[in-house]
Amino acid sequence: MKFTCLSKGGGFHFPPCHMLSVSGFRILLDCPLDLSSLAIFSPVPIALEAHESLETDSVVRKKQKIEKTLDANDLVCAEPWYKTVKSLHLWDASFIDVILISSPTGLLGLPFLTRTKDFSSKIYVTEAAARIGQLMMEDLVSMHMELRQFYGPEDSSFLQWMRWEGLEVLPSELKKIASGTDCEELGAWMPLYSAVDVKDCMRKVQTLKYAEEACYNGTLVIKAFSSGLEIGTCNWTINGPKRNIAYISSSIFVSTHAMDFNFLGLQGNDLIIFSDFSTLDTTENMENDNTYCDPVTSSNASDDLYNLEEIAASLLKDDESMEEMEKLAFICTCAFDSVRAGGSVLVPIDRLGIVLCLLEQMSLLLESSSLKVPIYIISSVAEELLAFTNIIPEWLCKQRQEKLFSGEPLFAHVKLIKERKIHVFPAVHSVELLTNWQEPCVVFCPHWSLRLGPVVHLLRYWCSDPNSLLILESGDDANLALLPFKPMAMKVLQCSFLSGISLQKVQPLLKALQPKLLLFPKDLRCKIQISEANTIIHYSENETLCMPSSKESTEIDIATDLASQFHWKTLKQETVTRLDGELFMDQGKHRLLSGFRQADSKQHRPLLHWGSPDLKRLLTELSKMGITGTLKKNMDSAESKNAAGIIDIDDPEKALIDVRETGTVIITADENLASHIFKAIDIVLDGI
Amino acid sequence: MAIDCLVLGAGQEVGKSCMVVSINGKRIMFDCGMHMGYTDSRRYPDFSLISKTGDFDNALTCVIVTHFHLDHIGALPYFTEVCGYKGPIYMTYPTKALAPLMLEDYRKNMDRRGEDEQFTSDHIAECMKKVIPVDLKQTVQVDKDLQIRAYYAGHVIGAAMFYAKVGDAAMVYTGDYNMTPDRHLGAAQIDRLQLDLLITESTYATTIRDSRYGREREFLKAVHNCVAAGGKVLIPTFALGRAQELCILLEDYWERMNLKVPIYFSAGLTIQANMYYKMLINWTSQKIKETYATHNAFDFKNVRNFDRSLINAPGPCVLFATPGMIVGGFSLEVFMQWAPSENNLVTLPGYCVAGTIGHKLMSGKPTKIDLDKDTQINVRCQIHQLSFSPHTDAKGIMDLVKFLSPKHAILVHGEKPKMATLKERIQSELGIQCYCPANNETVTIPSTHYVKADASGTFIRSCLNPNFKFSTHSSTDKSYLDSNKSKAVSRLSVSDDRATEGILVVEKGKKAKVIHQDEILHMLGEKKHEIQFAYCIPMPMARTEDLSSTSHMLCGFDKSTLISRLSMILSDELSEGNILDLGEELQVESFRVSVCSSDNCPHRLSSSLQNGSESVFFCCNWSVADEKLAWKIISIMKNSTL
């Protein structure tokens, strides 16, 4: 088995990406897009400035002049390209056998692969992740179209900014995003796929339910188990004939909306690939403060937990989800304060679950007050996405499922839309929006990068209003994200949400799962000390690890009804039999089952003999069958006493048996006689 | 080991489906239904047969319910709350959501009829709390050994067929299913599985149904004609299933024909049911699923709530009223008002139990119906009967059994004589052992087991390469559709002897090992002793002018000409084997033949043909594997001349 981490990703929107090689099959785990790098591009300029800034040459000149601080003019003013996983393009897509997608965000880069020539991988995605991912891609394409309309049809020449001169004039901050530290990431940039590519990609996807068994090529049994991060996100188990693997992506034990992390489903696998990098992002700031690492030793509480139930119970303590709910409540009160002061609230958060929960809480809060503030959702796919979330009880957490059983809608937005408290529009310029528009208001819209979509227009509109509030998910560089909108009078609230397994739960989780071998990110090594007895291998980006297989030989299951029909033969120490039936490969198991062949068509005949026949015994056996013959010693019989000679048979028919050291030839014109002689030789020889 | 199936209900009858299956030490109860035809103890399965002491928790591993119809779930609250079963219960999400509605509706009716209450509202709620919902195809590990999985069955929303596997033994219990899609549900779907046992329903064991299209059109026409003439249409249905299906049909038609006549739903129950259906749209047919975003098919535009005051309001309308079969309640109330007018129409969808008004209307056309001693209803309205059925027909059952090809099949949920006919067909046409046990009987069937052996790399590798052999042979083919006609067909059969190259070696105290035949000699430290057959056969020559003596013959013809002549003869007469002409030699599998010029060839038995005609000797040799073929060739050679 081989494992290569292609990218450790970056936060919720850019999950990690790995390449795995099991039982001779190459498996790609996730295929995301690094959308945070969109920050180097300038959003659509305001109409007035449009003309001057379009002149790329002047922009370049301008950039050369400015030396020091970054400002809006430094951003690349061109139709944006999109950054894929940096080393994925070094692999030949046609050699990938299986692609496993664990979240909607892990799907976003897939059309780049599926549109390549000779692409033939089997893609497994959970049903919900596939649908949500598809909508996200469609939205991305439609938002990009808006920019494209502005920049006009792409000119055939190579992009200005990507040329060497272009890169040279980029400020170092942007250059690092564009090309990486050693310019190795430049090849990862791609122009966006088209709506047709998305459709084509989705056609190639095979959707799965949670815990549905998918059997690839009869060899690998692949199953998805809920990870709790978002609706439809999952962890995988891959069971092959020689190894059982569990892949753990970013997971949340108790979710406020999605089905909880089903870690019990991952039990019984000898190898675990731990790929939850979420703690890396959250603790980065802390690290800056105190430079030396302070590993979380899990001595507190979890050490004295030994049985599985106790561990499970401690993992499922929903203190985290309580904290998340409090966070949401805080956001809602901030938003409420803002609208009460007459300002509007802009929420460009693209985490479906968070948005759905915010919608519920926010409208509850507004309802309880006398304020009549409308909530707008502006996105080309919002209507479909909201409708979709209400027909998937199977993918939601227990509390939401209870709503199904009591006949209530799964999420409150259905009712709120009907009551016209929430309004859904496909775009900022839709007629319904213009006629319904009312301020102050609360607007949910994409895109979190602040470079695409309705958020750009609304942010421009409100950025100078000190009463308005922007609620952002804290990302890599909020400063860069807000750059085009500066100076900003608008208030900004940055919040981070739980997006993975918290540090202190990693240890008990691994204790519950008991892997023999653990693949763990090197970057997290100093944060967590894993004191388990099992072997740990640390991995880092672009380093291929080889692991010997745990089982030596392959096992075959032989159906007992078939085995009972075998013709056994006892040799010196062992009993042997020739196999029969048909060999099947199914669910990673070799199985020998009785075939459909009729038994009479093939009478049992040994096909392989060894040893040397005793000629005297042979003569007696023949005479028992009523065949008489005389033994003629061969002329050159010096080599062996009884192993060579010719038996001359004249009754019932004329025949010869020519016996030599390494073989016997039966010479006869009669079928019956031939088979009798064969039987006689078979008796005196060992054979199978 | 064996699989024991104890039939507690639906054995040679329809009603109280309940089957307890023991496989490899696990005991599963499939369905826990009640019989609608009885009001005494016969209405429930005889649970005492599972455990004399009433300790059901230890007697059963789990209970699985296939769908929400009362004859499949009706006894569940009684079993869990009154009998005290506390173990796990599995059903699909829609079944868990909708079952309480059905049970509650039934409980109310029980109350109304004054029967003694078997379970209460609280019992239903408590019972449903114990239910673990499952999704389709989700593989649920009930415990370490037992694995179950649901497959789409189509019968009603959320209906599922259940697969259960313990160790090496596996089975499927179908519940009720439908192999053809209807207005709102798709057709049953299942994977090809290795099964020891299939337990299938057989409601329509001998019926073959035509398309629903014609019947749908007939129904719509009847309704349209009635409302066009200003009449009122009454459709008595139960709350779930049929009402939604017909409503989709009507909505669609209303849209197309631009009709504005109101469609009413009688009780709040049905509207509430629509709420569930809207959330469970993923469990409906593909067509409905695709349109959920723009318009949820269960968001009926023309449907309104009915109010009692509207019964005698003027103008046409369509009304769905509960309960079905007009057994009482609101549908009876409306029927009494509307039946006397010949403008009105009563449409009866589906089966009506004997004794109900629905049944009376369906059997003949009565003009008067006596409700009780004092009340008599004049029936002048039109009656339309709609025979949609959500059950598969005989062809569907045969298709499923053939597709799954289990080692054994058990028929339940059907009528005894028809089941016997179907059983015969399954046994004769598919060659599958089939049973139709009566209630409280137990059927025992053997189950599959495997022995494990380690395989050598050489054997596994040799198995990766196909090793096909083709042969044609004629056989009598009995097509199962017309079983009385059988015709001889010559067919090409493909055999693959990969497995027979393997050898199983068992040594005391060691794990069994599978090795390739090439490896055994090395393992034993022995040398191969090859046994071959040989025969130098004379073949008569056709007389030709320019050849007069045998001595010159070989000069006249070179060996390759003779070989190619022989090759032609063989290819004319031989139906199998691939003849290779190697110039001086012919090769068919391991059979080799060449022209023999040596007079004292050791393989020669007679010096020439008896009649003294000119002949050529062909020296043949072959190995035992191709014995049959070799003798066939030799007999051809014996009987022909060059």
mmCIF file with all atom_site columns, C-alpha atoms in Angstrom, chain A residues 7-127:
data_model
loop_
_atom_site.group_PDB
_atom_site.id
_atom_site.type_symbol
_atom_site.label_atom_id
_atom_site.label_alt_id
_atom_site.label_comp_id
_atom_site.label_asym_id
_atom_site.label_entity_id
_atom_site.label_seq_id
_atom_site.pdbx_PDB_ins_code
_atom_site.Cartn_x
_atom_site.Cartn_y
_atom_site.Cartn_z
_atom_site.occupancy
_atom_site.B_iso_or_equiv
_atom_site.pdbx_formal_charge
_atom_site.auth_seq_id
_atom_site.auth_comp_id
_atom_site.auth_asym_id
_atom_site.auth_atom_id
_atom_site.pdbx_PDB_model_num
ATOM 1   C CA . SER A 1 7   ? -2.247  18.751 -0.111  1.00 0.00 ? 7   SER A CA 1
ATOM 2   C CA . LYS A 1 8   ? -3.168  19.333 3.479   1.00 0.00 ? 8   LYS A CA 1
ATOM 3   C CA . GLY A 1 9   ? -5.663  21.905 2.286   1.00 0.00 ? 9   GLY A CA 1
ATOM 4   C CA . GLY A 1 10  ? -6.672  24.954 4.186   1.00 0.00 ? 10  GLY A CA 1
ATOM 5   C CA . GLY A 1 11  ? -9.729  25.035 6.366   1.00 0.00 ? 11  GLY A CA 1
ATOM 6   C CA . PHE A 1 12  ? -13.310 24.078 5.754   1.00 0.00 ? 12  PHE A CA 1
ATOM 7   C CA . HIS A 1 13  ? -13.504 25.281 2.147   1.00 0.00 ? 13  HIS A CA 1
ATOM 8   C CA . PHE A 1 14  ? -10.333 23.576 0.997   1.00 0.00 ? 14  PHE A CA 1
ATOM 9   C CA . PRO A 1 15  ? -10.197 20.025 2.379   1.00 0.00 ? 15  PRO A CA 1
ATOM 10  C CA . PRO A 1 16  ? -7.041  17.904 2.153   1.00 0.00 ? 16  PRO A CA 1
ATOM 11  C CA . CYS A 1 17  ? -6.326  15.755 -0.864  1.00 0.00 ? 17  CYS A CA 1
ATOM 12  C CA . HIS A 1 18  ? -4.481  12.433 -0.912  1.00 0.00 ? 18  HIS A CA 1
ATOM 13  C CA . MET A 1 19  ? -3.511  9.667  -3.270  1.00 0.00 ? 19  MET A CA 1
ATOM 14  C CA . LEU A 1 20  ? -3.731  6.104  -2.069  1.00 0.00 ? 20  LEU A CA 1
ATOM 15  C CA . SER A 1 21  ? -2.723  2.869  -3.705  1.00 0.00 ? 21  SER A CA 1
ATOM 16  C CA . VAL A 1 22  ? -4.428  -0.283 -2.414  1.00 0.00 ? 22  VAL A CA 1
ATOM 17  C CA . SER A 1 23  ? -4.502  -3.778 -3.915  1.00 0.00 ? 23  SER A CA 1
ATOM 18  C CA . GLY A 1 24  ? -3.151  -2.367 -7.145  1.00 0.00 ? 24  GLY A CA 1
ATOM 19  C CA . PHE A 1 25  ? -5.842  0.300  -7.416  1.00 0.00 ? 25  PHE A CA 1
ATOM 20  C CA . ARG A 1 26  ? -5.105  3.998  -7.274  1.00 0.00 ? 26  ARG A CA 1
ATOM 21  C CA . ILE A 1 27  ? -7.547  5.982  -5.188  1.00 0.00 ? 27  ILE A CA 1
ATOM 22  C CA . LEU A 1 28  ? -7.822  9.768  -5.061  1.00 0.00 ? 28  LEU A CA 1
ATOM 23  C CA . LEU A 1 29  ? -9.316  11.138 -1.862  1.00 0.00 ? 29  LEU A CA 1
ATOM 24  C CA . ASP A 1 30  ? -11.134 14.412 -2.599  1.00 0.00 ? 30  ASP A CA 1
ATOM 25  C CA . CYS A 1 31  ? -10.573 16.911 -5.356  1.00 0.00 ? 31  CYS A CA 1
ATOM 26  C CA . PRO A 1 32  ? -11.052 20.422 -3.946  1.00 0.00 ? 32  PRO A CA 1
ATOM 27  C CA . LEU A 1 33  ? -10.392 23.943 -5.208  1.00 0.00 ? 33  LEU A CA 1
ATOM 28  C CA . ASP A 1 34  ? -8.403  26.549 -3.325  1.00 0.00 ? 34  ASP A CA 1
ATOM 29  C CA . LEU A 1 35  ? -10.924 29.368 -3.597  1.00 0.00 ? 35  LEU A CA 1
ATOM 30  C CA . SER A 1 36  ? -9.176  31.514 -1.005  1.00 0.00 ? 36  SER A CA 1
ATOM 31  C CA . SER A 1 37  ? -6.579  32.292 -3.662  1.00 0.00 ? 37  SER A CA 1
ATOM 32  C CA . LEU A 1 38  ? -9.270  34.178 -5.558  1.00 0.00 ? 38  LEU A CA 1
ATOM 33  C CA . ALA A 1 39  ? -8.259  36.999 -3.228  1.00 0.00 ? 39  ALA A CA 1
ATOM 34  C CA . ILE A 1 40  ? -5.463  38.061 -5.594  1.00 0.00 ? 40  ILE A CA 1
ATOM 35  C CA . PHE A 1 41  ? -8.044  39.090 -8.170  1.00 0.00 ? 41  PHE A CA 1
ATOM 36  C CA . SER A 1 42  ? -9.938  42.299 -8.141  1.00 0.00 ? 42  SER A CA 1
ATOM 37  C CA . PRO A 1 43  ? -13.734 42.039 -7.961  1.00 0.00 ? 43  PRO A CA 1
ATOM 38  C CA . VAL A 1 44  ? -15.775 43.585 -10.776 1.00 0.00 ? 44  VAL A CA 1
ATOM 39  C CA . PRO A 1 45  ? -14.801 47.251 -10.784 1.00 0.00 ? 45  PRO A CA 1
ATOM 40  C CA . ILE A 1 46  ? -17.510 49.830 -10.326 1.00 0.00 ? 46  ILE A CA 1
ATOM 41  C CA . ALA A 1 47  ? -18.840 51.070 -13.622 1.00 0.00 ? 47  ALA A CA 1
ATOM 42  C CA . LEU A 1 48  ? -17.201 54.492 -13.366 1.00 0.00 ? 48  LEU A CA 1
ATOM 43  C CA . GLU A 1 49  ? -13.696 53.216 -12.898 1.00 0.00 ? 49  GLU A CA 1
ATOM 44  C CA . ALA A 1 50  ? -14.176 50.492 -15.388 1.00 0.00 ? 50  ALA A CA 1
ATOM 45  C CA . HIS A 1 51  ? -12.653 52.186 -18.360 1.00 0.00 ? 51  HIS A CA 1
ATOM 46  C CA . GLU A 1 52  ? -9.377  53.198 -16.915 1.00 0.00 ? 52  GLU A CA 1
ATOM 47  C CA . SER A 1 53  ? -8.700  50.043 -14.986 1.00 0.00 ? 53  SER A CA 1
ATOM 48  C CA . LEU A 1 54  ? -9.365  47.900 -17.990 1.00 0.00 ? 54  LEU A CA 1
ATOM 49  C CA . GLU A 1 55  ? -6.228  49.159 -19.593 1.00 0.00 ? 55  GLU A CA 1
ATOM 50  C CA . THR A 1 56  ? -3.956  46.471 -18.338 1.00 0.00 ? 56  THR A CA 1
ATOM 51  C CA . ASP A 1 57  ? -0.838  48.286 -19.322 1.00 0.00 ? 57  ASP A CA 1
ATOM 52  C CA . SER A 1 58  ? -1.675  51.263 -17.225 1.00 0.00 ? 58  SER A CA 1
ATOM 53  C CA . VAL A 1 59  ? -2.415  48.965 -14.339 1.00 0.00 ? 59  VAL A CA 1
ATOM 54  C CA . VAL A 1 60  ? 0.938   47.366 -14.681 1.00 0.00 ? 60  VAL A CA 1
ATOM 55  C CA . ARG A 1 61  ? 2.632   50.699 -14.815 1.00 0.00 ? 61  ARG A CA 1
ATOM 56  C CA . LYS A 1 62  ? 0.731   51.836 -11.810 1.00 0.00 ? 62  LYS A CA 1
ATOM 57  C CA . LYS A 1 63  ? 1.831   48.789 -9.910  1.00 0.00 ? 63  LYS A CA 1
ATOM 58  C CA . GLN A 1 64  ? 5.399   49.344 -10.710 1.00 0.00 ? 64  GLN A CA 1
ATOM 59  C CA . LYS A 1 65  ? 5.239   52.754 -9.192  1.00 0.00 ? 65  LYS A CA 1
ATOM 60  C CA . ILE A 1 66  ? 3.710   51.709 -5.928  1.00 0.00 ? 66  ILE A CA 1
ATOM 61  C CA . GLU A 1 67  ? 6.185   50.032 -3.702  1.00 0.00 ? 67  GLU A CA 1
ATOM 62  C CA . LYS A 1 68  ? 5.016   49.583 -0.195  1.00 0.00 ? 68  LYS A CA 1
ATOM 63  C CA . THR A 1 69  ? 1.561   48.960 1.205   1.00 0.00 ? 69  THR A CA 1
ATOM 64  C CA . LEU A 1 70  ? -0.909  46.813 -0.590  1.00 0.00 ? 70  LEU A CA 1
ATOM 65  C CA . ASP A 1 71  ? -3.978  48.545 -1.938  1.00 0.00 ? 71  ASP A CA 1
ATOM 66  C CA . ALA A 1 72  ? -6.902  47.684 -4.146  1.00 0.00 ? 72  ALA A CA 1
ATOM 67  C CA . ASN A 1 73  ? -5.049  48.561 -7.313  1.00 0.00 ? 73  ASN A CA 1
ATOM 68  C CA . ASP A 1 74  ? -2.464  45.893 -6.682  1.00 0.00 ? 74  ASP A CA 1
ATOM 69  C CA . LEU A 1 75  ? -5.009  43.163 -7.217  1.00 0.00 ? 75  LEU A CA 1
ATOM 70  C CA . VAL A 1 76  ? -4.963  41.389 -10.521 1.00 0.00 ? 76  VAL A CA 1
ATOM 71  C CA . CYS A 1 77  ? -7.559  42.948 -12.706 1.00 0.00 ? 77  CYS A CA 1
ATOM 72  C CA . ALA A 1 78  ? -8.424  40.082 -15.006 1.00 0.00 ? 78  ALA A CA 1
ATOM 73  C CA . GLU A 1 79  ? -10.910 37.299 -15.419 1.00 0.00 ? 79  GLU A CA 1
ATOM 74  C CA . PRO A 1 80  ? -10.027 35.071 -12.473 1.00 0.00 ? 80  PRO A CA 1
ATOM 75  C CA . TRP A 1 81  ? -8.507  31.658 -12.804 1.00 0.00 ? 81  TRP A CA 1
ATOM 76  C CA . TYR A 1 82  ? -8.901  28.979 -10.207 1.00 0.00 ? 82  TYR A CA 1
ATOM 77  C CA . LYS A 1 83  ? -6.303  27.186 -8.209  1.00 0.00 ? 83  LYS A CA 1
ATOM 78  C CA . THR A 1 84  ? -6.510  23.416 -7.964  1.00 0.00 ? 84  THR A CA 1
ATOM 79  C CA . VAL A 1 85  ? -4.518  21.101 -5.714  1.00 0.00 ? 85  VAL A CA 1
ATOM 80  C CA . LYS A 1 86  ? -0.958  22.016 -6.583  1.00 0.00 ? 86  LYS A CA 1
ATOM 81  C CA . SER A 1 87  ? 0.537   18.587 -7.236  1.00 0.00 ? 87  SER A CA 1
ATOM 82  C CA . LEU A 1 88  ? -2.517  16.825 -8.563  1.00 0.00 ? 88  LEU A CA 1
ATOM 83  C CA . HIS A 1 89  ? -1.758  17.859 -12.136 1.00 0.00 ? 89  HIS A CA 1
ATOM 84  C CA . LEU A 1 90  ? 1.510   15.939 -11.883 1.00 0.00 ? 90  LEU A CA 1
ATOM 85  C CA . TRP A 1 91  ? -0.474  12.704 -11.815 1.00 0.00 ? 91  TRP A CA 1
ATOM 86  C CA . ASP A 1 92  ? -2.012  11.183 -14.882 1.00 0.00 ? 92  ASP A CA 1
ATOM 87  C CA . ALA A 1 93  ? -5.762  11.334 -14.354 1.00 0.00 ? 93  ALA A CA 1
ATOM 88  C CA . SER A 1 94  ? -6.333  8.327  -16.562 1.00 0.00 ? 94  SER A CA 1
ATOM 89  C CA . PHE A 1 95  ? -4.441  6.112  -14.103 1.00 0.00 ? 95  PHE A CA 1
ATOM 90  C CA . ILE A 1 96  ? -6.734  6.916  -11.209 1.00 0.00 ? 96  ILE A CA 1
ATOM 91  C CA . ASP A 1 97  ? -9.114  4.000  -10.622 1.00 0.00 ? 97  ASP A CA 1
ATOM 92  C CA . VAL A 1 98  ? -11.329 5.347  -7.878  1.00 0.00 ? 98  VAL A CA 1
ATOM 93  C CA . ILE A 1 99  ? -12.135 8.819  -6.578  1.00 0.00 ? 99  ILE A CA 1
ATOM 94  C CA . LEU A 1 100 ? -13.718 9.196  -3.162  1.00 0.00 ? 100 LEU A CA 1
ATOM 95  C CA . ILE A 1 101 ? -15.290 12.545 -2.379  1.00 0.00 ? 101 ILE A CA 1
ATOM 96  C CA . SER A 1 102 ? -15.952 13.210 1.293   1.00 0.00 ? 102 SER A CA 1
ATOM 97  C CA . SER A 1 103 ? -17.664 16.597 1.152   1.00 0.00 ? 103 SER A CA 1
ATOM 98  C CA . PRO A 1 104 ? -19.334 19.007 -1.273  1.00 0.00 ? 104 PRO A CA 1
ATOM 99  C CA . THR A 1 105 ? -16.215 21.190 -1.148  1.00 0.00 ? 105 THR A CA 1
ATOM 100 C CA . GLY A 1 106 ? -14.122 18.169 -2.072  1.00 0.00 ? 106 GLY A CA 1
ATOM 101 C CA . LEU A 1 107 ? -16.100 17.940 -5.288  1.00 0.00 ? 107 LEU A CA 1
ATOM 102 C CA . LEU A 1 108 ? -15.405 21.435 -6.612  1.00 0.00 ? 108 LEU A CA 1
ATOM 103 C CA . GLY A 1 109 ? -12.235 20.580 -8.538  1.00 0.00 ? 109 GLY A CA 1
ATOM 104 C CA . LEU A 1 110 ? -13.558 17.379 -10.022 1.00 0.00 ? 110 LEU A CA 1
ATOM 105 C CA . PRO A 1 111 ? -14.781 18.712 -13.406 1.00 0.00 ? 111 PRO A CA 1
ATOM 106 C CA . PHE A 1 112 ? -11.141 19.554 -14.218 1.00 0.00 ? 112 PHE A CA 1
ATOM 107 C CA . LEU A 1 113 ? -10.358 15.852 -13.937 1.00 0.00 ? 113 LEU A CA 1
ATOM 108 C CA . THR A 1 114 ? -13.462 14.395 -15.508 1.00 0.00 ? 114 THR A CA 1
ATOM 109 C CA . ARG A 1 115 ? -13.089 16.472 -18.641 1.00 0.00 ? 115 ARG A CA 1
ATOM 110 C CA . THR A 1 116 ? -9.594  15.134 -19.336 1.00 0.00 ? 116 THR A CA 1
ATOM 111 C CA . LYS A 1 117 ? -9.196  12.634 -22.119 1.00 0.00 ? 117 LYS A CA 1
ATOM 112 C CA . ASP A 1 118 ? -9.082  8.978  -21.067 1.00 0.00 ? 118 ASP A CA 1
ATOM 113 C CA . PHE A 1 119 ? -10.600 9.743  -17.705 1.00 0.00 ? 119 PHE A CA 1
ATOM 114 C CA . SER A 1 120 ? -12.154 6.509  -16.510 1.00 0.00 ? 120 SER A CA 1
ATOM 115 C CA . SER A 1 121 ? -12.228 6.511  -12.721 1.00 0.00 ? 121 SER A CA 1
ATOM 116 C CA . LYS A 1 122 ? -15.184 5.423  -10.690 1.00 0.00 ? 122 LYS A CA 1
ATOM 117 C CA . ILE A 1 123 ? -16.297 8.344  -8.531  1.00 0.00 ? 123 ILE A CA 1
ATOM 118 C CA . TYR A 1 124 ? -18.103 7.679  -5.267  1.00 0.00 ? 124 TYR A CA 1
ATOM 119 C CA . VAL A 1 125 ? -19.896 10.522 -3.499  1.00 0.00 ? 125 VAL A CA 1
ATOM 120 C CA . THR A 1 126 ? -22.711 10.466 -0.993  1.00 0.00 ? 126 THR A CA 1
ATOM 121 C CA . GLU A 1 127 ? -26.042 11.428 -2.514  1.00 0.00 ? 127 GLU A CA 1
#
